[in-house]
Amino acid sequence: MLLAAGLLWLAWQALFTPRRFSAVVNFMAFYLLMALVWVRLDAPDIALAEAAIGAGVTGALLLTALGRLPAGTSAGADPRRWQRPLQYLAMGGTGLAVIWLAWVAARNRKSAGRPATRA
């Protein structure tokens, strides 16, 4: 649960922080935490690819692109007023989907331990 909460928090920070450098660093941290999730799921090959491609290569490309941008430009990091409720709705829907998937997984785990009955 801590990994899932950390992923959601880092995703929010990467998308909605007003400073571009902080957004890139949060993006890279998100992929490193995602690699830990894959390790926890006993998929070390996917975890290695996630860390190398997501945090390593993509993070380096984003930092390079960030270094080439002029200092005074703004990419519209602060969303428009009408977009804010949609962002909250999307994050709330994602949170509910994660809770529902965890509930279904727990229910299936309980039913897997029961003996099968014939009708």
JSON list of C-alpha atoms in Angstrom, two decimals:
[
{"chain": "A", "resi": 1, "resn": "MET", "atom": "CA", "xyz": [0.00, 0.00, 0.00]},
{"chain": "A", "resi": 2, "resn": "LEU", "atom": "CA", "xyz": [2.92, 2.34, 0.69]},
{"chain": "A", "resi": 3, "resn": "LEU", "atom": "CA", "xyz": [4.30, 1.72, -2.79]},
{"chain": "A", "resi": 4, "resn": "ALA", "atom": "CA", "xyz": [0.92, 2.44, -4.39]},
{"chain": "A", "resi": 5, "resn": "ALA", "atom": "CA", "xyz": [0.51, 5.62, -2.34]},
{"chain": "A", "resi": 6, "resn": "GLY", "atom": "CA", "xyz": [4.05, 6.68, -3.23]},
{"chain": "A", "resi": 7, "resn": "LEU", "atom": "CA", "xyz": [3.39, 6.10, -6.92]},
{"chain": "A", "resi": 8, "resn": "LEU", "atom": "CA", "xyz": [0.21, 8.16, -6.85]},
{"chain": "A", "resi": 9, "resn": "TRP", "atom": "CA", "xyz": [1.93, 10.98, -4.95]},
{"chain": "A", "resi": 10, "resn": "LEU", "atom": "CA", "xyz": [4.94, 11.05, -7.28]},
{"chain": "A", "resi": 11, "resn": "ALA", "atom": "CA", "xyz": [2.70, 10.97, -10.35]},
{"chain": "A", "resi": 12, "resn": "TRP", "atom": "CA", "xyz": [0.73, 13.92, -9.00]},
{"chain": "A", "resi": 13, "resn": "GLN", "atom": "CA", "xyz": [3.94, 15.82, -8.22]},
{"chain": "A", "resi": 14, "resn": "ALA", "atom": "CA", "xyz": [5.44, 15.08, -11.64]},
{"chain": "A", "resi": 15, "resn": "LEU", "atom": "CA", "xyz": [2.34, 16.30, -13.45]},
{"chain": "A", "resi": 16, "resn": "PHE", "atom": "CA", "xyz": [1.35, 19.35, -11.44]},
{"chain": "A", "resi": 17, "resn": "THR", "atom": "CA", "xyz": [4.49, 20.90, -9.96]},
{"chain": "A", "resi": 18, "resn": "PRO", "atom": "CA", "xyz": [5.07, 24.42, -11.31]},
{"chain": "A", "resi": 19, "resn": "ARG", "atom": "CA", "xyz": [8.86, 24.02, -11.63]},
{"chain": "A", "resi": 20, "resn": "ARG", "atom": "CA", "xyz": [10.07, 22.01, -14.61]},
{"chain": "A", "resi": 21, "resn": "PHE", "atom": "CA", "xyz": [13.24, 20.64, -13.00]},
{"chain": "A", "resi": 22, "resn": "SER", "atom": "CA", "xyz": [11.24, 19.32, -10.03]},
{"chain": "A", "resi": 23, "resn": "ALA", "atom": "CA", "xyz": [8.77, 17.72, -12.44]},
{"chain": "A", "resi": 24, "resn": "VAL", "atom": "CA", "xyz": [11.58, 15.87, -14.23]},
{"chain": "A", "resi": 25, "resn": "VAL", "atom": "CA", "xyz": [13.13, 14.70, -10.95]},
{"chain": "A", "resi": 26, "resn": "ASN", "atom": "CA", "xyz": [9.72, 13.48, -9.72]},
{"chain": "A", "resi": 27, "resn": "PHE", "atom": "CA", "xyz": [9.23, 11.70, -13.06]},
{"chain": "A", "resi": 28, "resn": "MET", "atom": "CA", "xyz": [12.53, 9.87, -12.62]},
{"chain": "A", "resi": 29, "resn": "ALA", "atom": "CA", "xyz": [11.71, 8.99, -9.00]},
{"chain": "A", "resi": 30, "resn": "PHE", "atom": "CA", "xyz": [8.34, 7.64, -10.15]},
{"chain": "A", "resi": 31, "resn": "TYR", "atom": "CA", "xyz": [10.02, 5.19, -12.48]},
{"chain": "A", "resi": 32, "resn": "LEU", "atom": "CA", "xyz": [12.52, 4.11, -9.85]},
{"chain": "A", "resi": 33, "resn": "LEU", "atom": "CA", "xyz": [9.65, 3.42, -7.44]},
{"chain": "A", "resi": 34, "resn": "MET", "atom": "CA", "xyz": [7.85, 1.59, -10.24]},
{"chain": "A", "resi": 35, "resn": "ALA", "atom": "CA", "xyz": [10.93, -0.59, -10.63]},
{"chain": "A", "resi": 36, "resn": "LEU", "atom": "CA", "xyz": [10.64, -1.46, -6.92]},
{"chain": "A", "resi": 37, "resn": "VAL", "atom": "CA", "xyz": [7.02, -2.45, -7.52]},
{"chain": "A", "resi": 38, "resn": "TRP", "atom": "CA", "xyz": [8.14, -4.83, -10.28]},
{"chain": "A", "resi": 39, "resn": "VAL", "atom": "CA", "xyz": [10.78, -6.32, -7.97]},
{"chain": "A", "resi": 40, "resn": "ARG", "atom": "CA", "xyz": [8.08, -6.82, -5.33]},
{"chain": "A", "resi": 41, "resn": "LEU", "atom": "CA", "xyz": [5.98, -8.63, -7.97]},
{"chain": "A", "resi": 42, "resn": "ASP", "atom": "CA", "xyz": [8.93, -10.99, -8.66]},
{"chain": "A", "resi": 43, "resn": "ALA", "atom": "CA", "xyz": [9.65, -9.59, -12.11]},
{"chain": "A", "resi": 44, "resn": "PRO", "atom": "CA", "xyz": [13.30, -8.48, -11.91]},
{"chain": "A", "resi": 45, "resn": "ASP", "atom": "CA", "xyz": [13.74, -8.33, -15.68]},
{"chain": "A", "resi": 46, "resn": "ILE", "atom": "CA", "xyz": [10.89, -5.85, -16.06]},
{"chain": "A", "resi": 47, "resn": "ALA", "atom": "CA", "xyz": [12.18, -3.91, -13.05]},
{"chain": "A", "resi": 48, "resn": "LEU", "atom": "CA", "xyz": [15.60, -3.57, -14.64]},
{"chain": "A", "resi": 49, "resn": "ALA", "atom": "CA", "xyz": [14.08, -2.41, -17.93]},
{"chain": "A", "resi": 50, "resn": "GLU", "atom": "CA", "xyz": [11.82, 0.05, -16.08]},
{"chain": "A", "resi": 51, "resn": "ALA", "atom": "CA", "xyz": [14.74, 1.56, -14.19]},
{"chain": "A", "resi": 52, "resn": "ALA", "atom": "CA", "xyz": [17.04, 1.70, -17.23]},
{"chain": "A", "resi": 53, "resn": "ILE", "atom": "CA", "xyz": [14.54, 3.03, -19.75]},
{"chain": "A", "resi": 54, "resn": "GLY", "atom": "CA", "xyz": [12.12, 5.00, -17.58]},
{"chain": "A", "resi": 55, "resn": "ALA", "atom": "CA", "xyz": [14.44, 6.63, -15.08]},
{"chain": "A", "resi": 56, "resn": "GLY", "atom": "CA", "xyz": [17.73, 6.36, -16.95]},
{"chain": "A", "resi": 57, "resn": "VAL", "atom": "CA", "xyz": [17.31, 7.03, -20.66]},
{"chain": "A", "resi": 58, "resn": "THR", "atom": "CA", "xyz": [14.06, 9.00, -20.57]},
{"chain": "A", "resi": 59, "resn": "GLY", "atom": "CA", "xyz": [15.17, 10.98, -17.54]},
{"chain": "A", "resi": 60, "resn": "ALA", "atom": "CA", "xyz": [18.46, 11.88, -19.21]},
{"chain": "A", "resi": 61, "resn": "LEU", "atom": "CA", "xyz": [16.63, 12.95, -22.37]},
{"chain": "A", "resi": 62, "resn": "LEU", "atom": "CA", "xyz": [14.23, 15.11, -20.37]},
{"chain": "A", "resi": 63, "resn": "LEU", "atom": "CA", "xyz": [17.07, 16.73, -18.44]},
{"chain": "A", "resi": 64, "resn": "THR", "atom": "CA", "xyz": [18.89, 17.42, -21.72]},
{"chain": "A", "resi": 65, "resn": "ALA", "atom": "CA", "xyz": [15.76, 18.96, -23.24]},
{"chain": "A", "resi": 66, "resn": "LEU", "atom": "CA", "xyz": [15.22, 21.00, -20.08]},
{"chain": "A", "resi": 67, "resn": "GLY", "atom": "CA", "xyz": [18.77, 22.34, -20.33]},
{"chain": "A", "resi": 68, "resn": "ARG", "atom": "CA", "xyz": [18.17, 23.49, -23.90]},
{"chain": "A", "resi": 69, "resn": "LEU", "atom": "CA", "xyz": [14.99, 25.44, -23.12]},
{"chain": "A", "resi": 70, "resn": "PRO", "atom": "CA", "xyz": [15.33, 29.19, -22.67]},
{"chain": "A", "resi": 71, "resn": "ALA", "atom": "CA", "xyz": [15.14, 30.26, -19.02]},
{"chain": "A", "resi": 72, "resn": "GLY", "atom": "CA", "xyz": [12.24, 32.69, -19.40]},
{"chain": "A", "resi": 73, "resn": "THR", "atom": "CA", "xyz": [9.74, 30.49, -21.23]},
{"chain": "A", "resi": 74, "resn": "SER", "atom": "CA", "xyz": [6.75, 28.98, -19.53]},
{"chain": "A", "resi": 75, "resn": "ALA", "atom": "CA", "xyz": [5.24, 25.77, -20.80]},
{"chain": "A", "resi": 76, "resn": "GLY", "atom": "CA", "xyz": [1.92, 26.40, -19.07]},
{"chain": "A", "resi": 77, "resn": "ALA", "atom": "CA", "xyz": [2.68, 24.32, -15.99]},
{"chain": "A", "resi": 78, "resn": "ASP", "atom": "CA", "xyz": [-0.18, 25.95, -14.10]},
{"chain": "A", "resi": 79, "resn": "PRO", "atom": "CA", "xyz": [-3.38, 24.53, -15.58]},
{"chain": "A", "resi": 80, "resn": "ARG", "atom": "CA", "xyz": [-6.32, 26.69, -16.50]},
{"chain": "A", "resi": 81, "resn": "ARG", "atom": "CA", "xyz": [-9.07, 27.18, -13.99]},
{"chain": "A", "resi": 82, "resn": "TRP", "atom": "CA", "xyz": [-11.57, 24.95, -15.81]},
{"chain": "A", "resi": 83, "resn": "GLN", "atom": "CA", "xyz": [-9.06, 22.07, -16.01]},
{"chain": "A", "resi": 84, "resn": "ARG", "atom": "CA", "xyz": [-8.58, 21.76, -12.24]},
{"chain": "A", "resi": 85, "resn": "PRO", "atom": "CA", "xyz": [-11.91, 19.93, -11.53]},
{"chain": "A", "resi": 86, "resn": "LEU", "atom": "CA", "xyz": [-11.18, 17.50, -14.36]},
{"chain": "A", "resi": 87, "resn": "GLN", "atom": "CA", "xyz": [-7.79, 16.73, -12.86]},
{"chain": "A", "resi": 88, "resn": "TYR", "atom": "CA", "xyz": [-9.33, 16.06, -9.46]},
{"chain": "A", "resi": 89, "resn": "LEU", "atom": "CA", "xyz": [-11.98, 13.86, -11.06]},
{"chain": "A", "resi": 90, "resn": "ALA", "atom": "CA", "xyz": [-9.33, 11.87, -12.95]},
{"chain": "A", "resi": 91, "resn": "MET", "atom": "CA", "xyz": [-7.21, 11.36, -9.83]},
{"chain": "A", "resi": 92, "resn": "GLY", "atom": "CA", "xyz": [-10.27, 10.38, -7.77]},
{"chain": "A", "resi": 93, "resn": "GLY", "atom": "CA", "xyz": [-11.36, 7.89, -10.43]},
{"chain": "A", "resi": 94, "resn": "THR", "atom": "CA", "xyz": [-7.88, 6.41, -10.54]},
{"chain": "A", "resi": 95, "resn": "GLY", "atom": "CA", "xyz": [-7.84, 6.09, -6.75]},
{"chain": "A", "resi": 96, "resn": "LEU", "atom": "CA", "xyz": [-11.24, 4.35, -6.78]},
{"chain": "A", "resi": 97, "resn": "ALA", "atom": "CA", "xyz": [-10.06, 1.99, -9.52]},
{"chain": "A", "resi": 98, "resn": "VAL", "atom": "CA", "xyz": [-6.97, 1.06, -7.47]},
{"chain": "A", "resi": 99, "resn": "ILE", "atom": "CA", "xyz": [-9.12, 0.42, -4.38]},
{"chain": "A", "resi": 100, "resn": "TRP", "atom": "CA", "xyz": [-11.57, -1.68, -6.40]},
{"chain": "A", "resi": 101, "resn": "LEU", "atom": "CA", "xyz": [-8.74, -3.75, -7.95]},
{"chain": "A", "resi": 102, "resn": "ALA", "atom": "CA", "xyz": [-7.23, -4.35, -4.51]},
{"chain": "A", "resi": 103, "resn": "TRP", "atom": "CA", "xyz": [-10.64, -5.46, -3.20]},
{"chain": "A", "resi": 104, "resn": "VAL", "atom": "CA", "xyz": [-11.15, -7.86, -6.14]},
{"chain": "A", "resi": 105, "resn": "ALA", "atom": "CA", "xyz": [-7.65, -9.30, -5.69]},
{"chain": "A", "resi": 106, "resn": "ALA", "atom": "CA", "xyz": [-8.25, -9.84, -1.95]},
{"chain": "A", "resi": 107, "resn": "ARG", "atom": "CA", "xyz": [-11.61, -11.48, -2.64]},
{"chain": "A", "resi": 108, "resn": "ASN", "atom": "CA", "xyz": [-10.08, -13.79, -5.26]},
{"chain": "A", "resi": 109, "resn": "ARG", "atom": "CA", "xyz": [-7.27, -14.69, -2.86]},
{"chain": "A", "resi": 110, "resn": "LYS", "atom": "CA", "xyz": [-9.83, -15.73, -0.22]},
{"chain": "A", "resi": 111, "resn": "SER", "atom": "CA", "xyz": [-11.88, -17.78, -2.68]},
{"chain": "A", "resi": 112, "resn": "ALA", "atom": "CA", "xyz": [-8.76, -19.54, -3.99]},
{"chain": "A", "resi": 113, "resn": "GLY", "atom": "CA", "xyz": [-8.25, -21.15, -0.58]},
{"chain": "A", "resi": 114, "resn": "ARG", "atom": "CA", "xyz": [-11.74, -22.71, -0.50]},
{"chain": "A", "resi": 115, "resn": "PRO", "atom": "CA", "xyz": [-12.34, -26.22, -1.83]},
{"chain": "A", "resi": 116, "resn": "ALA", "atom": "CA", "xyz": [-14.31, -26.44, -5.04]},
{"chain": "A", "resi": 117, "resn": "THR", "atom": "CA", "xyz": [-17.94, -27.57, -4.71]},
{"chain": "A", "resi": 118, "resn": "ARG", "atom": "CA", "xyz": [-19.93, -29.42, -7.30]},
{"chain": "A", "resi": 119, "resn": "ALA", "atom": "CA", "xyz": [-23.41, -28.39, -8.29]}
]
